């Protein structure tokens, strides 16, 4: 390279950053598992190296170990090709936050750190501080993408730095000097202490014996006719210096008050000093004034891809897709993500404990299907299902997992692939077996078979941690209750009445410690009414119904005791049962936890832990009940357990066949039966024709949409239209009850139709892929026409249906449908989920219209707060929503309504949607909800609709 003698402004080569995929994956895990919503800056480490190959510039590297703290990073001291450099990572919680970052301010803050390190002298001890870097990012956890920008802050002088000369080193140095310098660099690079130092001094005395010195040796390098070069590792391969020179010059000027330097751009070729390509140059620069002021904030440049003087205000982020990382385990990570997100604002879910918990489900029918699916959403991966029935056509709309292809197939055979389709990591053992029933006489020819079933059930109880009693009858719950009380197992019982339910946990067994610990009661005859912690034992499902099975006629059949339940009741009870289980498993006392009741204060992060929860759909009530173990209980009392431990299955067989044995043993002959679930008449009048002809529009085909659609079909609804703009992803499979792995990447509006048909061939279902326009989400002029078409289409859909279900994720997306339903006087049901709470409501009638009939609006400026029946109108979803998405919605509701009546739809919406009235984004509004909550809300929403449809006033 020829000498460049003409003085000119200094031009440097920008640093390129190689941000490895592993780094972003490490950030994703850190965000998910540790940081949560904390978006504070994070110290990270980058790795810098001189150029290694003649035609290839070296890249600044950020790798997985970059995000580890030095104490946990064995390689934090670096090596010859990895000089550690401190940096700062700012990772935002959402895309809007990333876009709103003040990049100029952040860059100045980092430049201020560099200036402080220069003034304080820290750079002399740790020269890598001159290479500080900054990373800003948004980790989109749901979609496994990261958006980011990288900056290498460089202090900007008031006037330009002048390059006086620039030559290759071999043209400046003598042959002896070059040879000596190559030897010195070889030794410098071999030492683990110096090889990671990117800035240094090159001292060449008159005898050409070059030495490399650290910056802190500056004073010893002065005088005696020595040639002094300010050296640094140069990453570039072009004919001008690298980016690192800018801050190096700032350091020399500010710290040592020098105004002209000779610099050395050190480069290598395959690990050896390359004197032929290294550069030596000279630069001059004025001493900056006022920079030593502690409050001074220097100007800075340095965003990757930008050049000095051409800084862009809007920097397009880089994007990296992490979906190809560990594809084998990625599906499971996506399925568990919502559990990890729960810990961000509330409490950390013990995923390890959940994944290792072995759950036994007795029953694979309506309750069994729903509980099994919801357990998977809680992270349960070991399930054993016991059932003796086969799938029938009438099961399809009631039992959420089965399809028409399963008719005639044993439930335990059919359930396995449906669970695997939703969660491939789940381990399912299915056993077809009839559970021996109390009061069902066993003939001599069947005694051996029944004994085998008893022993098999005993083995299953022994080998599982939790047992769910989801049987259809009380009789079939007796033996499992005895076995669980004997082995001190966690038991969750769910019972359904016609429109009421009971969900409860059984108390600990007498005189034992949880987890198979040694008995603290030595003799069978001395069993205590207290548990191992000295607390009064909580009762089992028979403690408050001690006479329920004693007076059974042994000729009565299963069907005579089964109860016809309201559609939706199963979803509500299942959601509560799984929630109760999760709370119990996370409680420090587990099975020994005392029973809480409503209104009690609790320090437990999941909330109170009741003993029993009794609810009624018809009365819209949920009460908590506390019931201690009964001394007369036919299943868990000390006398029954003592007899079982003494005689084993001989006692069981006698209790089943002899209707007086338990009476005599427990002394309950004179007790009256009490019912845990209110025995309301099952002859609830249903207007099937009205239901089958009702046209229902479901806005949202996610967790709520799937459950509501299925329950509506169970109610008798046969005309459904589902609107959704999303696609099925892996994380949906366990939480959204209808989808399977075959639906991945399929639009939800299309995928849901086939699954509805599989369960009810007569349903007339339509899917519409469409995004609902949202206030606060402004659209570009190019998108305006498409958005207005969506508005018109939604208007037509609302007008052509009888009822609208608002099941979308955000408040904003519910606003336009609410307005349209009010205008058209349509039935509107909203179901909205919080983290651990839900809202289900019906909207009131529109003003001045006759429900279901022609409008009687006299004039839009005389709209009344009363409906046509003269009653005060009930509110809509936004009437009590203090954070409604449009700040003018509540105080100016009537004005907006009148404005809409008087103007064409597209004029009104064009005015509203083009304004950004809120900074809240979809990411900020989506709430992580507890598994099972959607089932509860969906069941109540569908039930509310049927009640409204059957009410004489509509």
PDB file of N, CA and C in Angstrom, residues 18-35 42 44 62-68 89 91 135 137-148 319-334 337 340 344:
ATOM      1  N   UNK A  18     -21.159 -10.306  15.476  1.00  0.00           N
ATOM      2  CA  UNK A  18     -21.723 -11.641  15.258  1.00  0.00           C
ATOM      3  C   UNK A  18     -22.422 -12.059  16.547  1.00  0.00           C
ATOM      4  N   UNK A  19     -23.719 -11.879  16.580  1.00  0.00           N
ATOM      5  CA  UNK A  19     -24.511 -12.281  17.745  1.00  0.00           C
ATOM      6  C   UNK A  19     -25.002 -13.705  17.507  1.00  0.00           C
ATOM      7  N   UNK A  20     -24.372 -14.659  18.159  1.00  0.00           N
ATOM      8  CA  UNK A  20     -24.672 -16.067  17.906  1.00  0.00           C
ATOM      9  C   UNK A  20     -26.080 -16.423  18.373  1.00  0.00           C
ATOM     10  N   UNK A  21     -26.660 -17.377  17.671  1.00  0.00           N
ATOM     11  CA  UNK A  21     -28.006 -17.835  18.024  1.00  0.00           C
ATOM     12  C   UNK A  21     -28.062 -18.317  19.469  1.00  0.00           C
ATOM     13  N   UNK A  22     -26.982 -18.949  19.912  1.00  0.00           N
ATOM     14  CA  UNK A  22     -26.952 -19.446  21.284  1.00  0.00           C
ATOM     15  C   UNK A  22     -27.067 -18.344  22.321  1.00  0.00           C
ATOM     16  N   UNK A  23     -26.557 -17.156  21.994  1.00  0.00           N
ATOM     17  CA  UNK A  23     -26.684 -16.028  22.922  1.00  0.00           C
ATOM     18  C   UNK A  23     -28.148 -15.648  23.096  1.00  0.00           C
ATOM     19  N   UNK A  24     -28.873 -15.566  21.986  1.00  0.00           N
ATOM     20  CA  UNK A  24     -30.275 -15.163  22.068  1.00  0.00           C
ATOM     21  C   UNK A  24     -31.119 -16.232  22.741  1.00  0.00           C
ATOM     22  N   UNK A  25     -30.739 -17.489  22.542  1.00  0.00           N
ATOM     23  CA  UNK A  25     -31.456 -18.560  23.233  1.00  0.00           C
ATOM     24  C   UNK A  25     -31.196 -18.475  24.737  1.00  0.00           C
ATOM     25  N   UNK A  26     -29.948 -18.141  25.106  1.00  0.00           N
ATOM     26  CA  UNK A  26     -29.639 -17.966  26.530  1.00  0.00           C
ATOM     27  C   UNK A  26     -30.410 -16.788  27.113  1.00  0.00           C
ATOM     28  N   UNK A  27     -30.544 -15.703  26.321  1.00  0.00           N
ATOM     29  CA  UNK A  27     -31.333 -14.556  26.780  1.00  0.00           C
ATOM     30  C   UNK A  27     -32.793 -14.945  26.937  1.00  0.00           C
ATOM     31  N   UNK A  28     -33.316 -15.704  25.992  1.00  0.00           N
ATOM     32  CA  UNK A  28     -34.714 -16.138  26.062  1.00  0.00           C
ATOM     33  C   UNK A  28     -34.965 -16.923  27.353  1.00  0.00           C
ATOM     34  N   UNK A  29     -34.046 -17.828  27.669  1.00  0.00           N
ATOM     35  CA  UNK A  29     -34.206 -18.621  28.884  1.00  0.00           C
ATOM     36  C   UNK A  29     -34.076 -17.753  30.139  1.00  0.00           C
ATOM     37  N   UNK A  30     -33.125 -16.829  30.107  1.00  0.00           N
ATOM     38  CA  UNK A  30     -32.950 -15.945  31.251  1.00  0.00           C
ATOM     39  C   UNK A  30     -34.193 -15.094  31.463  1.00  0.00           C
ATOM     40  N   UNK A  31     -34.751 -14.577  30.392  1.00  0.00           N
ATOM     41  CA  UNK A  31     -35.962 -13.765  30.481  1.00  0.00           C
ATOM     42  C   UNK A  31     -37.115 -14.580  31.034  1.00  0.00           C
ATOM     43  N   UNK A  32     -37.258 -15.781  30.543  1.00  0.00           N
ATOM     44  CA  UNK A  32     -38.390 -16.626  30.915  1.00  0.00           C
ATOM     45  C   UNK A  32     -38.265 -17.144  32.336  1.00  0.00           C
ATOM     46  N   UNK A  33     -37.064 -17.559  32.728  1.00  0.00           N
ATOM     47  CA  UNK A  33     -36.895 -18.253  34.002  1.00  0.00           C
ATOM     48  C   UNK A  33     -36.470 -17.358  35.153  1.00  0.00           C
ATOM     49  N   UNK A  34     -35.823 -16.226  34.848  1.00  0.00           N
ATOM     50  CA  UNK A  34     -35.240 -15.417  35.916  1.00  0.00           C
ATOM     51  C   UNK A  34     -35.751 -13.982  35.915  1.00  0.00           C
ATOM     52  N   UNK A  35     -35.630 -13.302  34.789  1.00  0.00           N
ATOM     53  CA  UNK A  35     -35.895 -11.864  34.758  1.00  0.00           C
ATOM     54  C   UNK A  35     -37.368 -11.528  34.857  1.00  0.00           C
ATOM     55  N   UNK A  42     -28.745  -5.200  31.761  1.00  0.00           N
ATOM     56  CA  UNK A  42     -28.025  -6.388  32.194  1.00  0.00           C
ATOM     57  C   UNK A  42     -26.570  -6.274  31.739  1.00  0.00           C
ATOM     58  N   UNK A  44     -23.285  -7.638  30.274  1.00  0.00           N
ATOM     59  CA  UNK A  44     -22.918  -8.795  29.467  1.00  0.00           C
ATOM     60  C   UNK A  44     -21.460  -8.634  29.023  1.00  0.00           C
ATOM     61  N   UNK A  62     -20.728 -12.137  20.272  1.00  0.00           N
ATOM     62  CA  UNK A  62     -21.553 -12.311  21.465  1.00  0.00           C
ATOM     63  C   UNK A  62     -22.053 -13.747  21.436  1.00  0.00           C
ATOM     64  N   UNK A  63     -21.755 -14.515  22.462  1.00  0.00           N
ATOM     65  CA  UNK A  63     -22.055 -15.951  22.475  1.00  0.00           C
ATOM     66  C   UNK A  63     -22.812 -16.311  23.750  1.00  0.00           C
ATOM     67  N   UNK A  64     -23.198 -17.579  23.928  1.00  0.00           N
ATOM     68  CA  UNK A  64     -23.980 -17.953  25.121  1.00  0.00           C
ATOM     69  C   UNK A  64     -23.310 -17.563  26.440  1.00  0.00           C
ATOM     70  N   UNK A  65     -21.986 -17.684  26.519  1.00  0.00           N
ATOM     71  CA  UNK A  65     -21.326 -17.355  27.787  1.00  0.00           C
ATOM     72  C   UNK A  65     -21.296 -15.840  28.042  1.00  0.00           C
ATOM     73  N   UNK A  66     -21.654 -15.050  27.015  1.00  0.00           N
ATOM     74  CA  UNK A  66     -21.656 -13.597  27.183  1.00  0.00           C
ATOM     75  C   UNK A  66     -22.646 -13.144  28.231  1.00  0.00           C
ATOM     76  N   UNK A  67     -23.698 -13.895  28.409  1.00  0.00           N
ATOM     77  CA  UNK A  67     -24.780 -13.464  29.294  1.00  0.00           C
ATOM     78  C   UNK A  67     -24.596 -13.967  30.720  1.00  0.00           C
ATOM     79  N   UNK A  68     -23.567 -14.799  30.926  1.00  0.00           N
ATOM     80  CA  UNK A  68     -23.297 -15.308  32.259  1.00  0.00           C
ATOM     81  C   UNK A  68     -22.525 -14.286  33.061  1.00  0.00           C
ATOM     82  N   UNK A  89     -26.851  -4.824  28.124  1.00  0.00           N
ATOM     83  CA  UNK A  89     -28.007  -5.312  27.372  1.00  0.00           C
ATOM     84  C   UNK A  89     -29.267  -4.705  27.959  1.00  0.00           C
ATOM     85  N   UNK A  91     -33.128  -5.223  27.459  1.00  0.00           N
ATOM     86  CA  UNK A  91     -34.138  -6.079  26.826  1.00  0.00           C
ATOM     87  C   UNK A  91     -35.519  -5.643  27.305  1.00  0.00           C
ATOM     88  N   UNK A 135     -26.326  -3.367  23.600  1.00  0.00           N
ATOM     89  CA  UNK A 135     -27.293  -4.174  22.850  1.00  0.00           C
ATOM     90  C   UNK A 135     -28.685  -3.832  23.356  1.00  0.00           C
ATOM     91  N   UNK A 137     -32.790  -4.991  22.762  1.00  0.00           N
ATOM     92  CA  UNK A 137     -33.494  -6.129  22.166  1.00  0.00           C
ATOM     93  C   UNK A 137     -34.902  -6.259  22.706  1.00  0.00           C
ATOM     94  N   UNK A 138     -35.700  -7.008  21.991  1.00  0.00           N
ATOM     95  CA  UNK A 138     -37.002  -7.492  22.466  1.00  0.00           C
ATOM     96  C   UNK A 138     -37.074  -8.965  22.129  1.00  0.00           C
ATOM     97  N   UNK A 139     -37.175  -9.790  23.151  1.00  0.00           N
ATOM     98  CA  UNK A 139     -37.290 -11.239  22.969  1.00  0.00           C
ATOM     99  C   UNK A 139     -38.762 -11.611  22.921  1.00  0.00           C
ATOM    100  N   UNK A 140     -39.249 -11.925  21.732  1.00  0.00           N
ATOM    101  CA  UNK A 140     -40.640 -12.340  21.545  1.00  0.00           C
ATOM    102  C   UNK A 140     -40.732 -13.819  21.911  1.00  0.00           C
ATOM    103  N   UNK A 141     -41.027 -14.092  23.173  1.00  0.00           N
ATOM    104  CA  UNK A 141     -40.992 -15.463  23.681  1.00  0.00           C
ATOM    105  C   UNK A 141     -42.023 -16.352  23.008  1.00  0.00           C
ATOM    106  N   UNK A 142     -43.173 -15.797  22.734  1.00  0.00           N
ATOM    107  CA  UNK A 142     -44.244 -16.601  22.162  1.00  0.00           C
ATOM    108  C   UNK A 142     -43.897 -17.099  20.769  1.00  0.00           C
ATOM    109  N   UNK A 143     -43.278 -16.239  19.976  1.00  0.00           N
ATOM    110  CA  UNK A 143     -42.971 -16.588  18.596  1.00  0.00           C
ATOM    111  C   UNK A 143     -41.518 -16.971  18.375  1.00  0.00           C
ATOM    112  N   UNK A 144     -40.752 -17.064  19.441  1.00  0.00           N
ATOM    113  CA  UNK A 144     -39.356 -17.502  19.382  1.00  0.00           C
ATOM    114  C   UNK A 144     -38.550 -16.644  18.408  1.00  0.00           C
ATOM    115  N   UNK A 145     -38.711 -15.337  18.532  1.00  0.00           N
ATOM    116  CA  UNK A 145     -37.932 -14.414  17.717  1.00  0.00           C
ATOM    117  C   UNK A 145     -37.327 -13.344  18.614  1.00  0.00           C
ATOM    118  N   UNK A 146     -36.221 -12.782  18.148  1.00  0.00           N
ATOM    119  CA  UNK A 146     -35.584 -11.690  18.871  1.00  0.00           C
ATOM    120  C   UNK A 146     -35.306 -10.563  17.873  1.00  0.00           C
ATOM    121  N   UNK A 147     -35.626  -9.355  18.294  1.00  0.00           N
ATOM    122  CA  UNK A 147     -35.341  -8.164  17.502  1.00  0.00           C
ATOM    123  C   UNK A 147     -34.285  -7.365  18.269  1.00  0.00           C
ATOM    124  N   UNK A 148     -33.248  -6.911  17.569  1.00  0.00           N
ATOM    125  CA  UNK A 148     -32.158  -6.277  18.299  1.00  0.00           C
ATOM    126  C   UNK A 148     -31.367  -5.306  17.428  1.00  0.00           C
ATOM    127  N   UNK A 319     -33.404  -9.120  13.026  1.00  0.00           N
ATOM    128  CA  UNK A 319     -34.339 -10.139  13.505  1.00  0.00           C
ATOM    129  C   UNK A 319     -33.675 -11.500  13.418  1.00  0.00           C
ATOM    130  N   UNK A 320     -33.838 -12.295  14.461  1.00  0.00           N
ATOM    131  CA  UNK A 320     -33.318 -13.649  14.460  1.00  0.00           C
ATOM    132  C   UNK A 320     -34.411 -14.612  14.899  1.00  0.00           C
ATOM    133  N   UNK A 321     -34.531 -15.706  14.173  1.00  0.00           N
ATOM    134  CA  UNK A 321     -35.554 -16.718  14.431  1.00  0.00           C
ATOM    135  C   UNK A 321     -34.923 -17.875  15.195  1.00  0.00           C
ATOM    136  N   UNK A 322     -35.454 -18.174  16.366  1.00  0.00           N
ATOM    137  CA  UNK A 322     -34.916 -19.238  17.213  1.00  0.00           C
ATOM    138  C   UNK A 322     -35.684 -20.550  17.087  1.00  0.00           C
ATOM    139  N   UNK A 323     -36.619 -20.590  16.158  1.00  0.00           N
ATOM    140  CA  UNK A 323     -37.497 -21.768  16.080  1.00  0.00           C
ATOM    141  C   UNK A 323     -36.764 -23.038  15.664  1.00  0.00           C
ATOM    142  N   UNK A 324     -35.566 -22.902  15.111  1.00  0.00           N
ATOM    143  CA  UNK A 324     -34.830 -24.097  14.675  1.00  0.00           C
ATOM    144  C   UNK A 324     -33.962 -24.679  15.780  1.00  0.00           C
ATOM    145  N   UNK A 325     -33.909 -24.022  16.946  1.00  0.00           N
ATOM    146  CA  UNK A 325     -33.072 -24.519  18.044  1.00  0.00           C
ATOM    147  C   UNK A 325     -33.768 -25.660  18.769  1.00  0.00           C
ATOM    148  N   UNK A 326     -33.068 -26.757  18.935  1.00  0.00           N
ATOM    149  CA  UNK A 326     -33.572 -27.907  19.694  1.00  0.00           C
ATOM    150  C   UNK A 326     -35.022 -28.239  19.347  1.00  0.00           C
ATOM    151  N   UNK A 327     -35.299 -28.564  18.082  1.00  0.00           N
ATOM    152  CA  UNK A 327     -36.700 -28.822  17.708  1.00  0.00           C
ATOM    153  C   UNK A 327     -37.342 -29.952  18.504  1.00  0.00           C
ATOM    154  N   UNK A 328     -36.527 -30.896  18.963  1.00  0.00           N
ATOM    155  CA  UNK A 328     -37.094 -32.034  19.707  1.00  0.00           C
ATOM    156  C   UNK A 328     -37.699 -31.594  21.031  1.00  0.00           C
ATOM    157  N   UNK A 329     -37.053 -30.645  21.707  1.00  0.00           N
ATOM    158  CA  UNK A 329     -37.549 -30.217  23.019  1.00  0.00           C
ATOM    159  C   UNK A 329     -38.339 -28.917  22.953  1.00  0.00           C
ATOM    160  N   UNK A 330     -38.353 -28.274  21.794  1.00  0.00           N
ATOM    161  CA  UNK A 330     -38.982 -26.969  21.699  1.00  0.00           C
ATOM    162  C   UNK A 330     -40.484 -27.029  21.920  1.00  0.00           C
ATOM    163  N   UNK A 331     -41.122 -28.068  21.419  1.00  0.00           N
ATOM    164  CA  UNK A 331     -42.571 -28.190  21.602  1.00  0.00           C
ATOM    165  C   UNK A 331     -42.936 -28.217  23.076  1.00  0.00           C
ATOM    166  N   UNK A 332     -42.170 -28.962  23.858  1.00  0.00           N
ATOM    167  CA  UNK A 332     -42.463 -29.048  25.283  1.00  0.00           C
ATOM    168  C   UNK A 332     -42.230 -27.703  25.951  1.00  0.00           C
ATOM    169  N   UNK A 333     -41.188 -26.996  25.546  1.00  0.00           N
ATOM    170  CA  UNK A 333     -40.927 -25.680  26.116  1.00  0.00           C
ATOM    171  C   UNK A 333     -42.062 -24.713  25.811  1.00  0.00           C
ATOM    172  N   UNK A 334     -42.589 -24.788  24.605  1.00  0.00           N
ATOM    173  CA  UNK A 334     -43.693 -23.908  24.237  1.00  0.00           C
ATOM    174  C   UNK A 334     -44.940 -24.237  25.042  1.00  0.00           C
ATOM    175  N   UNK A 337     -44.555 -22.762  28.542  1.00  0.00           N
ATOM    176  CA  UNK A 337     -44.201 -21.354  28.655  1.00  0.00           C
ATOM    177  C   UNK A 337     -45.187 -20.573  29.516  1.00  0.00           C
ATOM    178  N   UNK A 340     -44.377 -20.786  33.137  1.00  0.00           N
ATOM    179  CA  UNK A 340     -43.236 -19.959  33.527  1.00  0.00           C
ATOM    180  C   UNK A 340     -43.634 -18.486  33.580  1.00  0.00           C
ATOM    181  N   UNK A 344     -43.910 -14.554  36.514  1.00  0.00           N
ATOM    182  CA  UNK A 344     -43.445 -13.191  36.294  1.00  0.00           C
ATOM    183  C   UNK A 344     -44.080 -12.204  37.253  1.00  0.00           C
TER     184      UNK A 344
END
